[in-house]
Amino acid sequence: MSATEPLVKISNLEIDGIADETRTRIINNVSLELNRGEVMGLIGESGAGKSTLGLAAMGFTRDGCEIVGGNIMFDGIDLVTATPDVRRQLLGKRIAYVAQSAAASFNPAHRIINQHAETPLCHGVSNRAEAEADAINLYQRLRLPNPDEIGFRYPHQVSGGQLQRAMTAMAMSCRPDLIIFDEPTTALDVTTQIEVLVAIREIVEQFQTAAIYITHDLAVVAQMADRVKVLLRGDEVEEADTRTMLAAPREDYTKSLWAVRSFQRPQKPLATRGAVPVISLRNVTAAYGNNDPVVRDVSFDIHEGRTVAVVGESGSGKSTTARCITGLLPPKTGEIAFQNKVLPADYRKRSVDQLRQVQMIYQMADTALNPRKRIGEIIGRPVEFYLGLKGAKRRRRVEELLELIEMDPREYINRLPSELSGGQKQRIGIARALAAEPKFIICDEVTSALDQLVAEGILKLLTRLQEEMKLSYMLITHDLSTVRAIADEVVVMKDGLIVEAGPKEEMFTPPHHAYTDLLLSSVPEMNPDWLDELLAQRGAENLGDAAVSKM
Amino acid sequence: MNNVAMIIGKRLGLGVLTMFMVSIIIFLAVNMLPGDFAQALLGQSATPEAVAAIRKDLGLDKPIHTRYFDWLIGVMQFDFGTSFAKANFSSYGGTAAAANFGTVADQIAPRFANTLFLAAVTAAIAVPLSLLIGVLAALYRYSIFDRIANISTLTSISSPEFFVAYVLILLLAVLNPVFPSLSNIHDGMDFTQKLQKTMLPALTLTLVVTAHMMRMTRAAIINLLASPYIEMARLKGLSPFRIIVFHALPNALAPIINVIALNLAYLITGVVVVEVVFVYPGVGQLFVDSVKIRDIPVVQACCLVFAAAYISLNLLADVMSILSNPRLRLPK
């Protein structure tokens, strides 16, 4: 074949999803061309069909999906009509896959290097010794610590970011022509993400591998892709090379995606001196069982009508702090005060009124709502428990709450959680917290499971409610753009300690604490040269985990 | 490694504790059986004096807690006491010393060895067979093979054991005389003879226990097929067989091991019917006979042996499940 022929040519692809005998179109007449050595970014919100399209480029459909039209040519082979054997010969060997969660996609029962060597062995590319030597070589190139030894560990013994790099190495094991990256950094902390991004980009360039990079994060795609294709509910919105797309998106939908990041409400003035804080933590130290403390000597105040963002990476103690405030985990030492009155450490010893004042909204609205209860019941229960309203009064209150969160009571009061979208479920979570008429709400990563447009709606709602009811929020997040959007004060935590705290505007202007600086500088920006500039400025050794461990 | 040692140590401790509790329950339950040995032996017209004399001989007149601790101390030294039936025989002979005659341990030991032999032969056939069928059924799920495997194993587990036994006798002993229909093995036989005699009861039991293990293997594997690492394995272009055996099976071991342990315990404790049909000299028959004549020491010893089998097999299953899981075996 000629060198100008594209490596992958998908034309007019149509894929149906089949559930309970009803068909829904997941991919609607999408075409895609990818040349050798080229990286294409696929972006869109959840349900846009990104993963389905990415997997289709491998000739693979998940159970319950069916290709109903179009064709997929890979290097002259029609993957739609090819026999399963022919497809299997290509998978792993010429087309490889890097999954979203390496922790879930590595088999927990086998050592990493055995899983790595499996692909070249089963495809007859090399023998075990060669495959292992090559694996160690790839680990070195991907800058994994202890490359000679790390492969001989089990997946649970390796951190998330390292696993994701090991998975990229595994995808490279047969030097494929094409790799599908399916949200490879979505589950990672920002400082870890950046390392993985650098590693992926280097290795793809070194081996001139073509790639399809699937993500919902525009700033990430800006760093990684040569061209970008935007999908919306199975339809192609537009495609252009990355710089053009960023500078001048044509379609309204693309523009709206771009605009999401701009939501920001101004910081409120600090509470006046001597004002009584709604919640104050005083030297709180907490641990699970008799283990080492995961929160150490943490103190901060949250004032009326203010939002305090607690920022940090996974394992920094953010959520544990929240558990201490709610009384789920009594602290070892220190105390929590509500309007200067110390709360009992254990929630079981708190009065109903004390419990009422502290409410929580969870990250996963899916699991935080009882799937068998109707919306009216979910919100009605705290109304009855905390306020003692029954019957018609209770129903009226539930309707008011639904209106407050901009959902029509007539339409939604009798629905089950499964009949709502992700954003709507999160709104119900908010209404349930409001039902107690609290002064203070803990928002635990409330937007991180949501698409950006939906997340923006939730943030605006939270802001409006705060204005109307003088609520105080503690916003737990690892996403600095959320912090920028709605926080007044910021508390940065690392390894259970507060490393920096202050008003938002101060936090986002230098000089910072070294860790805050690392966090801030690790957040990808929409500038396609951002990663290059950062690399040039800091060097690959001063990014991510490597930089964290130097502190 | 310390972690695992601790988990296993805890499990062992719990096992010992369970055993102790079970010993109390057994002792109380057996002593609450209506009637006693003296009454049963001497019949309706016995004088109260005669009954009391025999009760005194056997120590039945002592308070229950004394008897329990006497028994427990004996058991801990592997002395299960003397069978009432034998002791009675000795007092007719004029010697009070029961030691010359068979103890309970002597009585049970050869029977228990036979029971273990039958269980071992059955396990050697049934465990690999059900794993194999389970893996194949998972591999070719919803195919004709899968359906046939499911239906036939379900049919065999749903039929009464004696029925399965007689069908097998009809097929393999009467119509095609491959194996003998009587399994009256004894010590004088060599291994192959014993094996041949044991074949029919072993096959009967295989049919009884296979369904459970096979269905658990299939279900445990299919349960994992939606996991991301299985999708990853498929996207690496591995063969379906390799995906099932290398990627799914190792992660499905814990539930499978537990079901195997339960079925092995059943093979040791629950095979009375099959023993009777094939005249197999196992513990089951001895147990039933002893209950009939209120031979309390033998009944207690049998119960204890059964309980020990259950507890130790489940303990073993726990330990193997832990060892099969690298996350528990090798902490971070």
mmCIF file of C-alpha atoms in Angstrom, chain B residues 103-221:
data_model
loop_
_atom_site.group_PDB
_atom_site.id
_atom_site.type_symbol
_atom_site.label_atom_id
_atom_site.label_comp_id
_atom_site.label_asym_id
_atom_site.label_seq_id
_atom_site.Cartn_x
_atom_site.Cartn_y
_atom_site.Cartn_z
ATOM 1 C CA THR B 103 -12.132 -48.641 72.744
ATOM 2 C CA VAL B 104 -14.236 -46.192 70.747
ATOM 3 C CA ALA B 105 -11.098 -44.994 69.029
ATOM 4 C CA ASP B 106 -10.285 -48.549 67.932
ATOM 5 C CA GLN B 107 -13.781 -48.913 66.624
ATOM 6 C CA ILE B 108 -13.909 -45.673 64.701
ATOM 7 C CA ALA B 109 -10.376 -45.477 63.349
ATOM 8 C CA PRO B 110 -10.649 -48.158 60.614
ATOM 9 C CA ARG B 111 -14.119 -46.963 59.690
ATOM 10 C CA PHE B 112 -12.925 -43.399 59.466
ATOM 11 C CA ALA B 113 -10.005 -44.470 57.287
ATOM 12 C CA ASN B 114 -12.522 -46.127 54.938
ATOM 13 C CA THR B 115 -14.670 -43.001 54.873
ATOM 14 C CA LEU B 116 -11.634 -40.885 54.067
ATOM 15 C CA PHE B 117 -10.666 -43.315 51.327
ATOM 16 C CA LEU B 118 -14.087 -43.048 49.716
ATOM 17 C CA ALA B 119 -14.062 -39.265 50.060
ATOM 18 C CA ALA B 120 -10.590 -39.075 48.564
ATOM 19 C CA VAL B 121 -11.482 -41.250 45.571
ATOM 20 C CA THR B 122 -14.630 -39.219 44.997
ATOM 21 C CA ALA B 123 -12.789 -35.920 45.326
ATOM 22 C CA ALA B 124 -10.084 -37.092 42.936
ATOM 23 C CA ILE B 125 -12.773 -37.646 40.309
ATOM 24 C CA ALA B 126 -15.301 -34.945 41.154
ATOM 25 C CA VAL B 127 -13.104 -31.891 41.761
ATOM 26 C CA PRO B 128 -11.152 -31.923 38.477
ATOM 27 C CA LEU B 129 -14.282 -32.964 36.612
ATOM 28 C CA SER B 130 -16.443 -30.174 37.951
ATOM 29 C CA LEU B 131 -13.698 -27.583 37.472
ATOM 30 C CA LEU B 132 -13.267 -28.713 33.884
ATOM 31 C CA ILE B 133 -16.980 -28.723 33.121
ATOM 32 C CA GLY B 134 -17.380 -25.403 34.921
ATOM 33 C CA VAL B 135 -14.585 -23.764 32.921
ATOM 34 C CA LEU B 136 -15.897 -25.181 29.643
ATOM 35 C CA ALA B 137 -19.444 -24.129 30.497
ATOM 36 C CA ALA B 138 -18.184 -20.609 31.198
ATOM 37 C CA LEU B 139 -16.175 -20.604 27.983
ATOM 38 C CA TYR B 140 -19.067 -21.815 25.840
ATOM 39 C CA ARG B 141 -21.754 -20.161 27.954
ATOM 40 C CA TYR B 142 -25.306 -20.330 26.624
ATOM 41 C CA SER B 143 -24.211 -22.990 24.110
ATOM 42 C CA ILE B 144 -25.659 -26.484 23.824
ATOM 43 C CA PHE B 145 -22.758 -27.818 25.885
ATOM 44 C CA ASP B 146 -23.455 -25.354 28.678
ATOM 45 C CA ARG B 147 -27.121 -26.286 28.749
ATOM 46 C CA ILE B 148 -26.492 -30.001 28.747
ATOM 47 C CA ALA B 149 -23.900 -29.663 31.504
ATOM 48 C CA ASN B 150 -26.281 -27.625 33.612
ATOM 49 C CA ILE B 151 -29.296 -29.829 33.074
ATOM 50 C CA SER B 152 -27.509 -33.116 33.624
ATOM 51 C CA THR B 153 -25.688 -32.038 36.780
ATOM 52 C CA LEU B 154 -28.898 -30.548 38.132
ATOM 53 C CA THR B 155 -30.764 -33.741 37.379
ATOM 54 C CA SER B 156 -28.217 -35.844 39.209
ATOM 55 C CA ILE B 157 -28.178 -33.595 42.259
ATOM 56 C CA SER B 158 -31.975 -33.539 42.335
ATOM 57 C CA SER B 159 -32.361 -37.317 42.312
ATOM 58 C CA PRO B 160 -32.213 -39.136 45.631
ATOM 59 C CA GLU B 161 -28.799 -40.645 46.297
ATOM 60 C CA PHE B 162 -30.077 -44.190 46.557
ATOM 61 C CA PHE B 163 -31.794 -43.789 43.197
ATOM 62 C CA VAL B 164 -28.582 -42.626 41.530
ATOM 63 C CA ALA B 165 -26.826 -45.510 43.261
ATOM 64 C CA TYR B 166 -29.263 -48.132 41.966
ATOM 65 C CA VAL B 167 -29.169 -46.680 38.443
ATOM 66 C CA LEU B 168 -25.390 -46.956 38.494
ATOM 67 C CA ILE B 169 -25.573 -50.508 39.871
ATOM 68 C CA LEU B 170 -27.962 -51.372 37.089
ATOM 69 C CA LEU B 171 -25.760 -49.828 34.403
ATOM 70 C CA LEU B 172 -22.266 -50.653 35.634
ATOM 71 C CA ALA B 173 -22.725 -53.797 37.725
ATOM 72 C CA VAL B 174 -25.701 -55.638 36.269
ATOM 73 C CA LEU B 175 -25.993 -54.778 32.578
ATOM 74 C CA ASN B 176 -22.272 -54.172 32.047
ATOM 75 C CA PRO B 177 -20.447 -55.826 34.933
ATOM 76 C CA VAL B 178 -17.533 -53.388 35.133
ATOM 77 C CA PHE B 179 -17.517 -52.746 38.875
ATOM 78 C CA PRO B 180 -18.776 -54.868 41.786
ATOM 79 C CA SER B 181 -22.053 -53.750 43.333
ATOM 80 C CA LEU B 182 -20.888 -54.537 46.880
ATOM 81 C CA SER B 183 -18.174 -52.396 48.375
ATOM 82 C CA ASN B 184 -17.350 -54.401 51.475
ATOM 83 C CA ILE B 185 -13.694 -53.463 51.583
ATOM 84 C CA HIS B 186 -11.421 -54.672 54.374
ATOM 85 C CA ASP B 187 -7.817 -54.312 55.451
ATOM 86 C CA GLY B 188 -6.598 -57.391 53.645
ATOM 87 C CA MET B 189 -7.192 -55.886 50.215
ATOM 88 C CA ASP B 190 -4.517 -54.124 48.206
ATOM 89 C CA PHE B 191 -5.024 -50.657 46.803
ATOM 90 C CA THR B 192 -6.288 -51.603 43.337
ATOM 91 C CA GLN B 193 -8.828 -54.059 44.741
ATOM 92 C CA LYS B 194 -10.054 -51.432 47.175
ATOM 93 C CA LEU B 195 -10.203 -48.868 44.423
ATOM 94 C CA GLN B 196 -12.242 -51.154 42.214
ATOM 95 C CA LYS B 197 -14.677 -51.947 45.007
ATOM 96 C CA THR B 198 -14.996 -48.271 45.901
ATOM 97 C CA MET B 199 -15.650 -47.142 42.346
ATOM 98 C CA LEU B 200 -19.443 -47.352 42.334
ATOM 99 C CA PRO B 201 -20.068 -45.451 45.586
ATOM 100 C CA ALA B 202 -17.456 -42.931 44.485
ATOM 101 C CA LEU B 203 -19.194 -42.431 41.145
ATOM 102 C CA THR B 204 -22.560 -42.071 42.862
ATOM 103 C CA LEU B 205 -21.168 -39.396 45.149
ATOM 104 C CA THR B 206 -19.447 -37.714 42.223
ATOM 105 C CA LEU B 207 -22.818 -37.309 40.554
ATOM 106 C CA VAL B 208 -24.182 -35.864 43.761
ATOM 107 C CA VAL B 209 -21.480 -33.266 44.399
ATOM 108 C CA THR B 210 -20.472 -32.238 40.874
ATOM 109 C CA ALA B 211 -23.420 -29.960 40.180
ATOM 110 C CA HIS B 212 -22.710 -27.639 43.075
ATOM 111 C CA MET B 213 -19.017 -27.233 42.360
ATOM 112 C CA MET B 214 -19.426 -26.983 38.606
ATOM 113 C CA ARG B 215 -22.132 -24.355 38.821
ATOM 114 C CA MET B 216 -20.125 -22.301 41.279
ATOM 115 C CA THR B 217 -17.067 -22.452 39.004
ATOM 116 C CA ARG B 218 -19.132 -21.333 36.040
ATOM 117 C CA ALA B 219 -20.895 -18.564 37.940
ATOM 118 C CA ALA B 220 -17.734 -17.283 39.595
ATOM 119 C CA ILE B 221 -15.944 -17.085 36.258
#
